XYZ file of C-alpha atoms in Angstrom:
459
model
C -11.323 18.406 -10.761
C -12.830 21.171 -8.568
C -13.790 20.179 -5.005
C -17.532 19.609 -4.542
C -19.563 21.167 -1.739
C -23.066 20.126 -0.688
C -25.308 22.888 0.672
C -28.301 21.774 2.775
C -30.191 24.968 3.610
C -33.950 25.653 3.631
C -33.632 29.422 3.137
C -33.808 29.909 -0.639
C -31.840 33.177 -0.751
C -29.106 31.834 1.542
C -28.909 28.649 -0.519
C -28.445 30.579 -3.760
C -25.889 32.935 -2.190
C -23.821 30.017 -0.923
C -23.984 28.301 -4.323
C -22.769 31.492 -6.045
C -20.029 31.821 -3.435
C -18.886 28.258 -4.177
C -18.773 28.827 -7.945
C -16.844 32.083 -7.498
C -14.254 30.172 -5.492
C -13.901 27.320 -8.022
C -15.983 24.835 -6.041
C -18.761 22.707 -7.549
C -21.962 23.215 -5.504
C -24.889 20.827 -5.005
C -27.896 22.361 -3.256
C -30.800 20.893 -1.266
C -33.693 22.567 0.559
C -34.308 19.819 3.113
C -32.766 16.774 4.782
C -34.291 14.183 2.458
C -33.041 15.893 -0.695
C -29.678 16.603 0.916
C -29.051 12.970 1.924
C -30.106 11.802 -1.549
C -27.547 14.139 -3.151
C -24.880 13.103 -0.659
C -25.242 9.417 -1.486
C -25.154 10.201 -5.211
C -22.257 12.674 -5.457
C -18.836 12.474 -3.759
C -18.302 15.746 -1.890
C -15.472 17.096 0.227
C -17.463 19.515 2.405
C -21.092 19.791 3.543
C -22.606 23.130 4.623
C -25.490 22.011 6.848
C -28.166 24.161 8.479
C -29.030 23.276 12.074
C -32.795 23.665 11.547
C -34.399 22.037 8.522
C -38.125 21.657 7.781
C -38.087 17.847 7.902
C -35.268 17.019 10.349
C -32.810 18.308 12.884
C -29.402 19.263 11.534
C -27.821 17.065 14.229
C -29.760 14.040 12.972
C -28.683 14.757 9.394
C -25.086 15.106 10.596
C -25.308 11.661 12.186
C -26.677 10.138 8.970
C -23.948 11.765 6.877
C -21.232 10.437 9.194
C -22.705 6.934 8.948
C -22.311 7.100 5.175
C -18.880 8.753 5.111
C -17.172 9.423 8.419
C -14.330 11.344 6.747
C -16.367 14.107 5.064
C -16.018 17.588 6.616
C -19.364 19.016 7.787
C -19.702 22.712 8.682
C -22.837 23.448 10.704
C -24.707 26.746 10.199
C -27.186 28.331 12.581
C -28.899 31.649 13.232
C -29.569 30.640 16.862
C -26.226 30.404 18.713
C -26.276 27.928 21.571
C -23.143 26.703 23.324
C -24.700 23.339 24.120
C -25.652 22.766 20.473
C -22.196 23.824 19.299
C -20.545 21.321 21.637
C -22.963 18.603 20.527
C -22.180 19.147 16.824
C -18.440 18.796 17.441
C -19.034 15.630 19.461
C -21.025 14.178 16.561
C -18.135 14.840 14.170
C -18.747 18.305 12.685
C -15.621 20.050 11.432
C -16.765 23.531 12.518
C -19.759 25.626 13.568
C -20.616 29.071 12.103
C -23.225 31.588 13.191
C -25.428 33.442 10.709
C -24.928 36.015 9.415
C -21.273 35.206 8.776
C -18.535 36.836 6.767
C -17.852 35.047 3.487
C -14.110 35.556 3.958
C -14.350 33.664 7.231
C -16.348 30.859 5.603
C -13.803 30.707 2.764
C -11.009 30.136 5.292
C -12.976 27.440 7.131
C -13.741 25.600 3.877
C -10.083 25.817 2.849
C -9.015 24.290 6.173
C -11.708 21.619 5.888
C -10.526 20.590 2.414
C -6.903 20.555 3.549
C -7.902 18.355 6.465
C -9.870 16.108 4.107
C -6.849 15.864 1.792
C -4.627 14.958 4.731
C -6.973 12.183 5.876
C -7.168 10.830 2.326
C -3.393 10.830 2.052
C -3.077 8.975 5.351
C -5.542 6.365 4.081
C -3.583 6.065 0.839
C -0.337 5.614 2.709
C -1.894 2.908 4.860
C -3.127 1.112 1.772
C 0.205 1.358 0.009
C 2.377 0.619 3.019
C 4.295 -2.455 1.988
C 7.537 -3.831 3.358
C 10.208 -1.300 2.391
C 13.036 -2.587 4.552
C 15.049 -3.697 1.515
C 13.828 -1.382 -1.273
C 16.939 -1.314 -3.459
C 17.288 -3.438 -6.561
C 20.639 -4.938 -5.613
C 23.240 -6.506 -7.836
C 25.462 -5.706 -10.781
C 25.065 -8.868 -12.860
C 24.285 -8.409 -16.571
C 20.813 -9.903 -16.031
C 19.740 -7.427 -13.344
C 21.561 -4.523 -15.016
C 19.355 -5.110 -18.059
C 16.246 -4.896 -15.843
C 17.459 -1.599 -14.341
C 17.968 -0.190 -17.829
C 14.424 -1.160 -18.834
C 13.058 0.483 -15.680
C 14.859 3.709 -16.567
C 13.324 3.670 -20.040
C 9.714 2.854 -19.119
C 9.359 4.878 -15.879
C 8.914 8.307 -17.537
C 6.197 6.945 -19.878
C 3.654 7.264 -17.071
C 0.585 6.437 -19.171
C 1.988 3.109 -20.390
C 0.939 0.013 -18.471
C 3.625 -2.550 -17.620
C 3.624 -6.330 -17.299
C 6.355 -7.862 -15.108
C 6.948 -11.592 -15.413
C 9.214 -13.886 -13.416
C 9.334 -16.744 -10.950
C 8.013 -16.437 -7.402
C 10.310 -14.489 -5.111
C 12.398 -12.800 -7.819
C 11.416 -9.266 -6.796
C 8.581 -8.355 -9.162
C 6.918 -6.005 -6.686
C 10.264 -4.353 -5.974
C 10.645 -3.797 -9.717
C 7.137 -2.305 -9.903
C 7.888 0.022 -7.008
C 11.119 1.122 -8.681
C 9.174 2.029 -11.829
C 6.717 4.063 -9.768
C 9.441 5.876 -7.819
C 11.273 6.826 -11.032
C 8.100 8.039 -12.778
C 6.206 11.327 -12.861
C 3.661 9.633 -10.575
C 6.100 9.206 -7.677
C 4.453 11.953 -5.599
C 1.150 10.044 -5.753
C 0.407 6.652 -4.255
C 1.621 3.150 -5.051
C -1.307 0.888 -4.114
C -0.894 -2.890 -4.211
C -3.262 -5.842 -4.173
C -2.486 -9.542 -4.393
C -4.990 -11.169 -6.749
C -4.412 -14.584 -5.134
C -5.026 -13.398 -1.582
C -8.401 -11.687 -2.165
C -11.433 -13.962 -2.766
C -13.417 -13.344 -5.956
C -16.477 -12.175 -4.034
C -14.425 -9.436 -2.304
C -12.213 -8.370 -5.197
C -14.796 -6.107 -6.812
C -15.512 -4.149 -3.623
C -11.774 -3.829 -2.921
C -11.025 -2.523 -6.388
C -14.006 -0.203 -6.899
C -15.250 0.560 -3.389
C -18.909 0.671 -2.429
C -21.731 2.905 -1.288
C -23.568 2.589 1.979
C -26.168 -0.170 1.707
C -24.625 -1.728 -1.406
C -24.687 -5.098 0.376
C -25.152 -6.531 3.850
C -22.494 -5.036 6.090
C -21.858 -1.957 3.923
C -22.670 0.490 6.723
C -20.762 3.395 5.177
C -19.184 4.452 1.899
C -15.714 3.031 1.232
C -13.340 4.181 -1.533
C -11.787 1.463 -3.679
C -8.183 0.963 -4.726
C -8.729 2.772 -8.024
C -9.714 5.892 -6.083
C -6.841 5.558 -3.638
C -4.364 5.134 -6.499
C -5.726 8.059 -8.538
C -2.770 9.908 -10.058
C -0.452 7.092 -9.025
C 0.143 3.402 -9.660
C -2.077 0.380 -9.027
C -0.011 -2.780 -8.636
C -1.878 -6.003 -9.473
C 0.233 -8.864 -8.143
C -0.296 -12.224 -9.878
C -2.980 -10.968 -12.240
C -3.072 -14.455 -13.793
C -5.277 -15.449 -10.836
C -7.871 -12.746 -11.511
C -11.326 -14.120 -12.327
C -12.794 -13.719 -15.854
C -15.448 -11.337 -14.499
C -12.833 -9.055 -12.936
C -10.707 -9.249 -16.079
C -13.668 -7.877 -18.062
C -14.285 -5.066 -15.540
C -10.595 -4.149 -15.493
C -10.549 -3.977 -19.293
C -13.519 -1.581 -19.285
C -11.694 0.734 -16.881
C -8.526 0.681 -18.970
C -10.580 1.628 -22.030
C -12.939 4.174 -20.443
C -10.897 5.446 -17.464
C -13.993 5.417 -15.242
C -15.922 3.086 -12.943
C -18.820 3.008 -10.508
C -18.678 2.042 -6.852
C -20.765 -0.987 -5.929
C -24.274 0.311 -5.349
C -23.388 3.630 -6.992
C -24.755 5.341 -10.099
C -22.125 8.033 -10.677
C -19.115 7.483 -12.942
C -15.848 8.138 -11.121
C -12.962 9.056 -13.402
C -9.517 7.800 -12.555
C -5.978 8.353 -13.791
C -4.051 5.227 -12.827
C -1.079 3.384 -14.256
C -1.416 -0.386 -14.008
C 1.638 -2.509 -13.286
C 0.726 -6.193 -13.271
C 2.802 -9.289 -12.514
C 2.536 -12.970 -13.264
C 4.667 -16.044 -12.602
C 2.826 -17.831 -15.406
C 2.781 -17.189 -19.138
C -0.246 -14.987 -19.826
C 0.220 -15.578 -23.534
C -0.195 -19.328 -23.034
C -3.222 -18.632 -20.829
C -4.811 -16.652 -23.658
C -4.374 -19.697 -25.921
C -6.159 -21.778 -23.260
C -8.917 -19.138 -22.901
C -8.111 -18.657 -19.212
C -6.956 -15.055 -19.698
C -8.528 -12.456 -21.973
C -6.498 -11.693 -25.088
C -7.722 -8.084 -25.268
C -6.661 -7.487 -21.654
C -3.308 -9.163 -22.273
C -2.597 -6.857 -25.220
C -3.576 -3.845 -23.099
C -1.158 -4.822 -20.339
C 1.729 -6.150 -22.402
C 2.678 -2.957 -24.215
C 5.896 -3.127 -22.182
C 7.113 -6.368 -20.605
C 9.954 -6.804 -18.117
C 11.224 -10.262 -17.171
C 12.912 -10.442 -13.767
C 15.680 -13.089 -13.711
C 15.920 -15.888 -11.155
C 18.711 -15.845 -8.603
C 20.268 -18.816 -10.402
C 20.708 -16.609 -13.455
C 22.477 -13.902 -11.473
C 24.813 -15.991 -9.324
C 27.307 -13.165 -8.831
C 24.606 -11.145 -7.028
C 23.911 -13.760 -4.332
C 26.612 -12.694 -1.872
C 26.062 -8.907 -2.163
C 22.325 -9.436 -1.584
C 22.987 -11.815 1.339
C 25.366 -9.289 2.908
C 22.767 -6.546 2.526
C 20.103 -8.619 4.275
C 22.596 -9.648 6.974
C 23.504 -6.013 7.742
C 19.829 -4.986 7.981
C 18.806 -7.856 10.226
C 21.895 -7.509 12.428
C 21.099 -3.818 12.939
C 17.447 -4.621 13.720
C 18.404 -7.298 16.258
C 21.311 -5.413 17.814
C 23.777 -8.142 16.838
C 27.433 -7.770 15.878
C 27.291 -10.070 12.864
C 29.598 -8.634 10.220
C 29.992 -11.349 7.582
C 30.146 -15.008 6.537
C 32.834 -17.642 6.849
C 34.427 -18.791 3.616
C 32.541 -22.089 3.780
C 29.192 -20.371 4.407
C 29.792 -18.102 1.420
C 30.499 -21.108 -0.813
C 27.347 -22.858 0.357
C 25.220 -19.793 -0.340
C 26.635 -19.517 -3.848
C 26.208 -23.175 -4.748
C 22.582 -23.521 -3.607
C 20.000 -23.278 -6.476
C 17.618 -20.936 -4.563
C 14.277 -22.153 -5.984
C 12.514 -19.522 -3.851
C 14.844 -16.829 -5.203
C 15.451 -13.606 -3.247
C 12.547 -14.226 -0.877
C 14.066 -17.541 0.185
C 17.525 -16.006 0.522
C 16.157 -13.244 2.742
C 14.418 -15.753 5.030
C 17.561 -17.890 5.288
C 19.710 -14.891 6.220
C 17.176 -13.688 8.796
C 17.258 -17.121 10.452
C 21.056 -17.250 10.324
C 21.385 -13.862 12.043
C 18.966 -15.013 14.761
C 21.053 -18.136 15.411
C 24.445 -16.459 15.142
C 26.044 -15.262 18.400
C 29.409 -14.590 16.781
C 30.800 -12.099 14.303
C 30.530 -14.479 11.355
C 27.669 -16.606 10.052
C 28.854 -20.197 9.694
C 27.508 -23.192 7.809
C 26.000 -24.440 11.087
C 23.718 -21.383 11.072
C 22.296 -22.347 7.675
C 19.419 -24.835 7.173
C 20.524 -28.406 6.529
C 18.735 -28.612 3.175
C 20.955 -25.793 1.946
C 24.160 -27.184 3.439
C 23.531 -30.644 1.950
C 22.184 -29.478 -1.403
C 24.251 -30.456 -4.458
C 25.558 -27.491 -6.463
C 23.489 -26.340 -9.415
C 24.958 -25.918 -12.919
C 26.523 -22.479 -13.073
C 27.179 -22.448 -9.315
C 30.611 -22.429 -7.712
C 31.394 -26.018 -8.657
C 31.521 -29.215 -6.623
C 35.279 -29.084 -6.278
C 35.012 -25.848 -4.306
C 32.846 -27.368 -1.580
C 34.249 -29.005 1.540
C 33.280 -32.421 0.274
C 30.289 -34.243 -1.151
C 28.118 -36.531 1.071
C 29.222 -39.707 -0.639
C 32.845 -39.015 0.412
C 32.085 -38.134 4.027
C 33.784 -40.010 6.864
C 31.755 -41.475 9.723
C 32.872 -38.551 11.901
C 31.658 -36.068 9.286
C 28.330 -37.866 8.970
C 27.966 -37.688 12.755
C 28.763 -33.969 12.702
C 26.227 -33.271 9.963
C 23.571 -35.281 11.811
C 24.104 -33.355 15.056
C 24.076 -30.006 13.253
C 20.955 -30.993 11.327
C 19.113 -31.883 14.551
C 20.274 -28.646 16.156
C 18.998 -26.816 13.091
C 15.605 -28.565 13.283
C 15.051 -27.460 16.897
C 16.031 -23.855 16.201
C 19.293 -24.018 18.147
C 17.682 -25.337 21.364
C 20.527 -27.425 22.826
C 18.434 -29.163 25.503
C 15.905 -30.349 22.906
C 18.728 -31.422 20.577
C 20.278 -33.524 23.380
C 16.906 -35.138 24.055
C 16.370 -36.029 20.397
C 19.913 -37.307 19.916
C 19.780 -39.427 23.095
C 23.265 -38.454 24.261
C 24.605 -36.858 27.419
C 24.730 -33.064 27.569
C 28.453 -33.162 28.345
C 29.091 -35.280 25.221
C 26.980 -32.920 23.139
C 28.841 -29.831 24.420
C 32.201 -31.474 23.816
C 31.299 -32.268 20.206
C 30.043 -28.722 19.591
C 33.313 -27.304 20.881
C 35.168 -29.626 18.540
C 33.018 -28.532 15.581
C 33.556 -24.868 16.474
C 37.341 -25.360 16.458
C 37.047 -26.955 13.025
C 34.927 -24.055 11.769
C 37.451 -21.502 13.036
C 40.031 -23.043 10.748
C 37.810 -22.406 7.725
């Protein structure tokens, strides 16, 4: 789409000349003879640059500049005047004008200024897009070599190039659905554009529409300037709808209309805005069952489910647990400046036998905590939360016989050790608080910890 330029100029011949100049340079011009008409056009049509005369029959150019900036502070405004005045030039820049030209001016010079203004506008838009799409990318790789995750990687490779096909990703909480969506985007033809994400649970229904579609100035109380929505920010790229099963029926209907017509209107707007966006949606619930219960639209489900990827739980990819844990450990150790390089044999067994109901997200949090607590080279079982240490192995885990022992076979000394370590775990490693809660002398506490450390070193 050609960039649009708004010309607000009372001189009829100048206005026509500038409009012809815009068309000859592949710009789409909108022209107004006064401030009132110019502001009306500005609120109706998205433009990248405004050519604004300093003296208009019904208002000062400076006042119009202020009104334009209230509506859209990012638009580039080039002021034009036949009466050069240093004070006025300084004032226009202070009020947010991009540049100031003196009539009569060379068209080649104006062409260069407009080009720079549009480049600057594009840069600001890209910065805004990057802010919107900036998610946590500290662990971006899809790790693991298990058959279950290898199958997911193969599906990603197949669907990524089909950039017009929407994707539905299903799986339990914490399995890495957003990571999968990002991998699809990065492997697609849309990778140079933006990946914009929104969590449908986190945004209240009354705000979802304005977030998705944006709004015009005055669309509602508090809308003091125009704001682009996520569909605009994601244009040419990918819009990631996390947990779409929580989207309201009204928003489901609006989303369906966009998928069918590829256009939308900002809140308070009258102009159709066309968008080229790939939708990647996720759900931890069965959307098909929700359609049977009339809590999710069938027509929207069929639009989104042309290609479905199911991300496996960590339980179903047990052989990936340790490689993922080691990856998290290395990242957190580097961030914290610690010399943690691995896990003891017992800690590794515990990590593998735990069922991980929170999946990769839970594993990442556990490893972060363990690195914080660990002042040695190896993470030990004492650095892991008690609920993980004491958890019975799940079917398909490493097996009960591979653990140190089960609670029912513990000696009194072992029960005492587990109790002390559990209390120490609960207080985040604070020894003074642990001593207070246990009701024992500090010297006794330190002696027992030394004893436990010697036992751990034998593991």
